[in-house]
Every structure is written in C-alpha cells, then in structure tokens.
C-alpha cells in the first residue's frame, strides 16, 4: 500500500497542465468528435441520415488522410462540410456546433483548477504533510 501512495505522490509532484496543449488538441480532434452532432443537426435540417452520414464520413476520412500525409496541418473538416451541398449548414453553423462541443469537452482547465485548489487547501491545513517528498519509485 505504501508503494501505491508513493507512486501517487510522485505522479502528483511531477504533474503539469498545459492549457495551450489542451486547446491545440481540442482544435485538432474536436471536429471529428462532433460529427455525430453535426449529422443529427443535418438530419433535423432535412437531409437523410444515410446521406449525411456518407458525406461526413467521406470528409472526415479525407481530412484524416490529409493530416497524416502532411497535405494540411490544420483540421479543415468544418470547411469541407460547409462546402458540401449535401450538408445544409454553413460554416458558421458548423463552427457553432464544434464550439458547443468545446464548451462541453473543455472541462480540463476547470478540473485542474479545482484539483489544485483542493490540494492547496490540504497543504494549508497540513503543512508538515505538504513538505513530504516521496521516495524513488523506479
């Protein structure tokens, strides 16, 4: 059990959060994660589910392939979908869907802040425990 706590303390001691990295990851992956919502909104706008699914899949696969091949460095899935006549939404509508997803998925910053505050409160209550340095785990 002591080894488990030593490992836990080592991880906490070495943990860092990088908001810029989180934002970059969201920009890169979030459009893909929001494709189901985009499809549902396209269906609500009158497109058949299979038509919407096919168009979104086609552009998502092309975007991934272009990113992997280095043809593009930016996820342009929203632009591709906005330019597809099968998807009855403009770029602003599609970007709003992705932005809504970001507000739902981007909880990492607030979670890290809440965790840091809880640790800070514990440190204030137990200063001798805060000074403890875990031993080497490897």
Coordinates of N, CA and C in Angstrom, one line a residue:
X1 N 0.8 -1.2 0.0 CA 0.0 0.0 0.0 C 0.9 1.3 0.0
X2 N 2.0 1.2 0.7 CA 2.9 2.4 0.8 C 3.4 2.7 -0.6
X3 N 3.7 1.7 -1.4 CA 4.2 1.9 -2.8 C 3.2 2.6 -3.6
X4 N 1.9 2.2 -3.4 CA 0.8 2.9 -4.2 C 0.8 4.4 -3.9
X5 N 0.9 4.7 -2.6 CA 0.8 6.1 -2.2 C 2.1 6.9 -2.7
X6 N 3.2 6.2 -2.6 CA 4.5 6.8 -3.1 C 4.4 7.1 -4.6
X7 N 3.8 6.2 -5.3 CA 3.6 6.4 -6.8 C 2.7 7.5 -7.0
X8 N 1.6 7.5 -6.3 CA 0.6 8.6 -6.4 C 1.2 9.9 -6.1
X9 N 1.9 10.1 -5.1 CA 2.6 11.3 -4.7 C 3.6 11.8 -5.8
X10 N 4.3 10.8 -6.3 CA 5.3 11.1 -7.4 C 4.6 11.6 -8.6
X11 N 3.5 11.0 -9.0 CA 2.7 11.5 -10.1 C 2.2 12.9 -9.9
X12 N 1.6 13.1 -8.7 CA 1.1 14.5 -8.4 C 2.3 15.5 -8.4
X13 N 3.4 15.1 -7.9 CA 4.5 16.0 -7.8 C 5.0 16.4 -9.2
X14 N 5.0 15.5 -10.1 CA 5.5 15.7 -11.5 C 4.4 16.2 -12.5
X15 N 3.2 16.3 -12.0 CA 2.1 16.6 -12.9 C 2.1 18.1 -13.3
X16 N 1.9 18.3 -14.6 CA 1.7 19.7 -15.1 C 0.5 19.7 -16.0
X17 N -0.1 20.8 -16.1 CA -1.2 21.0 -17.1 C -0.8 22.2 -18.0
X18 N -1.1 22.0 -19.3 CA -0.7 23.0 -20.3 C -1.9 23.4 -21.1
X19 N -2.5 24.5 -20.7 CA -3.7 25.0 -21.4 C -3.6 25.1 -22.9
X20 N -2.4 25.5 -23.4 CA -2.2 25.7 -24.8 C -2.2 24.3 -25.5
X21 N -1.7 23.3 -24.9 CA -1.7 22.0 -25.5 C -3.1 21.4 -25.5
X22 N -3.9 21.7 -24.5 CA -5.3 21.3 -24.4 C -6.1 22.0 -25.6
X23 N -5.8 23.3 -25.7 CA -6.5 24.0 -26.8 C -6.1 23.4 -28.2
X24 N -4.8 23.1 -28.4 CA -4.4 22.6 -29.7 C -5.0 21.2 -29.9
X25 N -5.1 20.4 -28.9 CA -5.7 19.0 -29.1 C -7.2 19.2 -29.4
X26 N -7.8 20.1 -28.7 CA -9.3 20.3 -29.0 C -9.5 20.7 -30.4
X27 N -8.6 21.7 -30.9 CA -8.8 22.2 -32.3 C -8.5 21.0 -33.3
X28 N -7.6 20.1 -32.9 CA -7.3 19.1 -33.8 C -8.3 17.9 -33.9
X29 N -8.8 17.5 -32.7 CA -9.7 16.4 -32.6 C -11.2 16.7 -32.5
X30 N -11.5 17.8 -31.9 CA -12.9 18.1 -31.6 C -13.8 18.0 -32.9
X31 N -13.4 18.6 -34.0 CA -14.3 18.4 -35.2 C -14.7 17.0 -35.5
X32 N -13.8 16.1 -35.3 CA -14.1 14.6 -35.5 C -15.1 14.1 -34.4
X33 N -14.9 14.6 -33.2 CA -15.7 14.1 -32.1 C -17.1 14.6 -32.3
X34 N -17.3 15.8 -33.0 CA -18.6 16.4 -33.1 C -19.4 15.9 -34.3
X35 N -18.8 15.0 -35.1 CA -19.5 14.6 -36.3 C -20.9 14.0 -36.1
X36 N -21.1 13.3 -34.9 CA -22.4 12.7 -34.7 C -23.4 13.9 -34.5
X37 N -23.0 14.9 -33.7 CA -23.9 16.0 -33.5 C -24.2 16.7 -34.8
X38 N -23.1 16.9 -35.6 CA -23.3 17.5 -37.0 C -24.3 16.7 -37.8
X39 N -24.2 15.4 -37.8 CA -25.1 14.5 -38.5 C -26.5 14.7 -38.0
X40 N -26.7 14.7 -36.7 CA -28.1 14.9 -36.1 C -28.7 16.3 -36.6
X41 N -27.9 17.3 -36.6 CA -28.3 18.6 -37.0 C -28.7 18.7 -38.5
X42 N -27.9 18.0 -39.3 CA -28.1 17.9 -40.7 C -29.5 17.2 -40.9
X43 N -29.7 16.1 -40.2 CA -31.0 15.4 -40.3 C -32.1 16.2 -39.9
X44 N -32.0 17.0 -38.8 CA -33.0 17.9 -38.4 C -33.3 19.0 -39.5
X45 N -32.3 19.3 -40.3 CA -32.5 20.3 -41.3 C -33.0 19.7 -42.6
X46 N -33.3 18.3 -42.6 CA -34.0 17.7 -43.7 C -33.2 16.8 -44.5
X47 N -31.9 16.5 -44.2 CA -31.1 15.6 -45.0 C -31.4 14.2 -44.5
X48 N -31.4 13.2 -45.4 CA -31.5 11.8 -44.9 C -30.3 11.4 -44.1
X49 N -30.5 10.6 -43.1 CA -29.4 10.2 -42.2 C -28.3 9.5 -43.0
X50 N -28.6 8.7 -43.9 CA -27.5 8.0 -44.6 C -26.8 8.9 -45.5
X51 N -27.5 9.9 -46.1 CA -26.8 10.9 -46.9 C -25.8 11.7 -46.1
X52 N -26.3 12.2 -44.9 CA -25.5 13.0 -44.0 C -24.3 12.1 -43.5
X53 N -24.6 10.9 -43.2 CA -23.5 10.0 -42.7 C -22.4 9.8 -43.7
X54 N -22.8 9.6 -44.9 CA -21.9 9.3 -46.0 C -21.0 10.6 -46.3
X55 N -21.7 11.7 -46.3 CA -20.9 13.0 -46.6 C -19.9 13.3 -45.5
X56 N -20.4 13.1 -44.3 CA -19.5 13.4 -43.1 C -18.3 12.4 -43.1
X57 N -18.6 11.1 -43.3 CA -17.6 10.1 -43.3 C -16.6 10.4 -44.4
X58 N -17.1 10.7 -45.6 CA -16.2 11.0 -46.7 C -15.2 12.1 -46.4
X59 N -15.7 13.2 -45.8 CA -14.9 14.3 -45.5 C -14.0 14.1 -44.3
X60 N -14.5 13.3 -43.3 CA -13.7 13.0 -42.1 C -12.5 12.2 -42.5
X61 N -12.7 11.2 -43.3 CA -11.6 10.3 -43.8 C -10.6 11.1 -44.6
X62 N -11.1 11.9 -45.5 CA -10.2 12.7 -46.3 C -9.4 13.7 -45.5
X63 N -10.0 14.2 -44.5 CA -9.3 15.1 -43.6 C -8.2 14.4 -42.8
X64 N -8.5 13.3 -42.3 CA -7.5 12.5 -41.5 C -6.4 12.1 -42.5
X65 N -6.7 11.6 -43.7 CA -5.7 11.2 -44.6 C -4.8 12.4 -45.0
X66 N -5.4 13.6 -45.2 CA -4.5 14.8 -45.5 C -3.7 15.2 -44.3
X67 N -4.2 15.1 -43.1 CA -3.4 15.4 -41.9 C -2.2 14.4 -41.8
X68 N -2.5 13.2 -42.0 CA -1.5 12.2 -41.8 C -0.4 12.3 -42.9
X69 N -0.8 12.6 -44.1 CA 0.1 12.7 -45.2 C 0.9 14.1 -45.2
X70 N 0.5 15.0 -44.4 CA 1.1 16.3 -44.3 C 0.6 17.3 -45.4
X71 N -0.5 16.9 -46.0 CA -1.0 17.9 -47.0 C -1.6 19.1 -46.3
X72 N -2.0 18.9 -45.1 CA -2.5 20.0 -44.3 C -2.1 19.8 -42.9
X73 N -2.0 20.9 -42.1 CA -1.6 20.8 -40.7 C -2.8 21.2 -39.8
X74 N -3.8 21.7 -40.4 CA -5.0 22.2 -39.7 C -6.2 21.3 -40.1
X75 N -7.0 21.0 -39.1 CA -8.2 20.2 -39.3 C -9.2 21.1 -40.0
X76 N -9.5 20.9 -41.2 CA -10.4 21.7 -42.0 C -11.7 21.0 -42.3
X77 N -12.1 20.1 -41.4 CA -13.3 19.3 -41.6 C -14.5 20.2 -41.7
X78 N -14.6 21.2 -40.9 CA -15.7 22.1 -40.9 C -15.8 22.8 -42.2
X79 N -14.7 23.3 -42.8 CA -14.7 24.0 -44.1 C -15.2 23.0 -45.2
X80 N -14.7 21.8 -45.1 CA -15.1 20.8 -46.1 C -16.6 20.5 -46.1
X81 N -17.1 20.4 -44.9 CA -18.6 20.1 -44.7 C -19.4 21.3 -45.2
X82 N -18.9 22.5 -44.8 CA -19.6 23.7 -45.2 C -19.7 23.9 -46.7
X83 N -18.7 23.4 -47.4 CA -18.7 23.5 -48.9 C -19.4 22.3 -49.6
X84 N -19.9 21.4 -48.8 CA -20.6 20.2 -49.4 C -22.1 20.5 -49.4
X85 N -22.7 20.5 -50.6 CA -24.1 20.8 -50.8 C -25.0 19.7 -50.1
X86 N -24.5 18.6 -49.8 CA -25.3 17.6 -49.1 C -25.5 17.9 -47.6
X87 N -24.7 18.8 -47.1 CA -24.8 19.3 -45.7 C -25.5 20.7 -45.7
X88 N -26.7 20.8 -45.2 CA -27.4 22.1 -45.3 C -27.1 23.1 -44.2
X89 N -25.8 23.2 -43.9 CA -25.4 24.2 -42.9 C -24.2 24.9 -43.4
X90 N -24.1 26.2 -43.0 CA -23.0 27.0 -43.5 C -21.8 26.8 -42.4
X91 N -20.7 27.5 -42.7 CA -19.6 27.3 -41.9 C -19.8 27.8 -40.5
X92 N -20.6 28.9 -40.3 CA -20.9 29.5 -39.0 C -21.7 28.5 -38.2
X93 N -22.7 27.9 -38.8 CA -23.5 26.9 -38.1 C -22.7 25.7 -37.6
X94 N -21.8 25.2 -38.5 CA -21.0 24.1 -38.2 C -19.9 24.5 -37.1
X95 N -19.4 25.6 -37.2 CA -18.4 26.1 -36.2 C -19.1 26.3 -34.9
X96 N -20.3 26.7 -34.8 CA -21.1 26.8 -33.6 C -21.3 25.5 -32.9
X97 N -21.5 24.4 -33.7 CA -21.7 23.1 -33.2 C -20.4 22.6 -32.5
X98 N -19.3 22.9 -33.2 CA -18.0 22.5 -32.7 C -17.6 23.3 -31.4
X99 N -18.0 24.6 -31.4 CA -17.7 25.4 -30.3 C -18.5 25.0 -29.1
X100 N -19.8 24.5 -29.3 CA -20.6 24.0 -28.2 C -19.9 22.7 -27.6
X101 N -19.4 21.9 -28.5 CA -18.7 20.7 -28.0 C -17.5 21.1 -27.2
X102 N -16.8 22.2 -27.6 CA -15.6 22.6 -26.9 C -16.0 23.0 -25.5
X103 N -17.1 23.7 -25.4 CA -17.5 24.2 -24.0 C -17.9 23.0 -23.2
X104 N -18.4 21.9 -23.8 CA -18.7 20.7 -23.0 C -17.5 19.8 -22.7
X105 N -16.6 19.8 -23.7 CA -15.5 18.9 -23.6 C -14.3 19.5 -22.9
X106 N -14.3 20.8 -22.9 CA -13.1 21.5 -22.4 C -13.1 21.7 -20.9
X107 N -13.5 20.7 -20.1 CA -13.5 20.9 -18.7 C -12.2 20.7 -18.0
X108 N -11.2 20.3 -18.8 CA -9.9 20.0 -18.2 C -9.3 21.2 -17.4
X109 N -9.4 22.4 -17.9 CA -8.9 23.6 -17.2 C -9.6 23.8 -15.9
X110 N -10.9 23.7 -15.8 CA -11.6 23.9 -14.6 C -11.4 22.7 -13.6
X111 N -11.2 21.5 -14.2 CA -11.0 20.4 -13.3 C -9.6 20.5 -12.7
X112 N -8.6 20.9 -13.4 CA -7.2 21.1 -12.9 C -7.2 22.2 -11.8
X113 N -8.0 23.3 -12.1 CA -8.0 24.4 -11.1 C -8.7 23.9 -9.8
X114 N -9.8 23.2 -9.9 CA -10.4 22.7 -8.7 C -9.5 21.7 -7.9
X115 N -8.8 20.9 -8.7 CA -7.9 19.9 -8.0 C -6.8 20.7 -7.3
X116 N -6.2 21.7 -8.0 CA -5.1 22.5 -7.4 C -5.6 23.2 -6.2
X117 N -6.8 23.7 -6.2 CA -7.3 24.4 -5.0 C -7.5 23.4 -3.9
X118 N -8.0 22.2 -4.1 CA -8.2 21.2 -3.1 C -6.9 20.9 -2.5
X119 N -5.8 20.7 -3.3 CA -4.5 20.4 -2.8 C -4.0 21.6 -2.0
X120 N -4.2 22.8 -2.5 CA -3.7 24.0 -1.7 C -4.4 24.1 -0.4
X121 N -5.6 23.8 -0.3 CA -6.4 23.8 1.0 C -5.8 22.7 1.9
X122 N -5.5 21.5 1.4 CA -4.9 20.5 2.2 C -3.5 20.9 2.7
X123 N -2.7 21.5 1.8 CA -1.4 22.0 2.2 C -1.5 23.0 3.4
X124 N -2.4 23.9 3.3 CA -2.6 24.9 4.3 C -3.0 24.3 5.7
X125 N -3.8 23.2 5.6 CA -4.2 22.5 6.8 C -3.2 21.6 7.4
X126 N -2.4 21.0 6.5 CA -1.3 20.1 7.0 C 0.0 20.4 6.4
X127 N 0.7 21.5 6.9 CA 1.9 21.9 6.2 C 3.0 20.9 6.3
X128 N 3.1 20.1 7.4 CA 4.1 19.1 7.5 C 3.9 18.0 6.5
X129 N 2.7 17.7 6.1 CA 2.4 16.7 5.1 C 2.8 17.2 3.7
X130 N 2.6 18.5 3.5 CA 2.9 19.2 2.3 C 4.4 19.2 2.0
X131 N 5.2 19.1 3.0 CA 6.7 19.1 2.9 C 7.2 17.7 2.6
X132 N 6.4 16.7 2.7 CA 6.8 15.3 2.5 C 7.3 15.1 1.0
X133 N 8.4 14.5 0.8 CA 8.9 14.2 -0.5 C 8.9 12.7 -0.7
X134 N 8.2 12.2 -1.7 CA 8.1 10.8 -2.0 C 9.5 10.2 -2.4
X135 N 9.7 8.9 -2.0 CA 10.9 8.3 -2.4 C 10.9 7.9 -3.9
X136 N 12.0 7.4 -4.4 CA 12.1 7.0 -5.8 C 11.2 5.8 -6.0
X137 N 10.5 5.8 -7.1 CA 9.6 4.6 -7.4 C 10.2 3.7 -8.4
X138 N 11.3 4.1 -9.1 CA 11.9 3.2 -10.0 C 13.4 2.9 -9.7

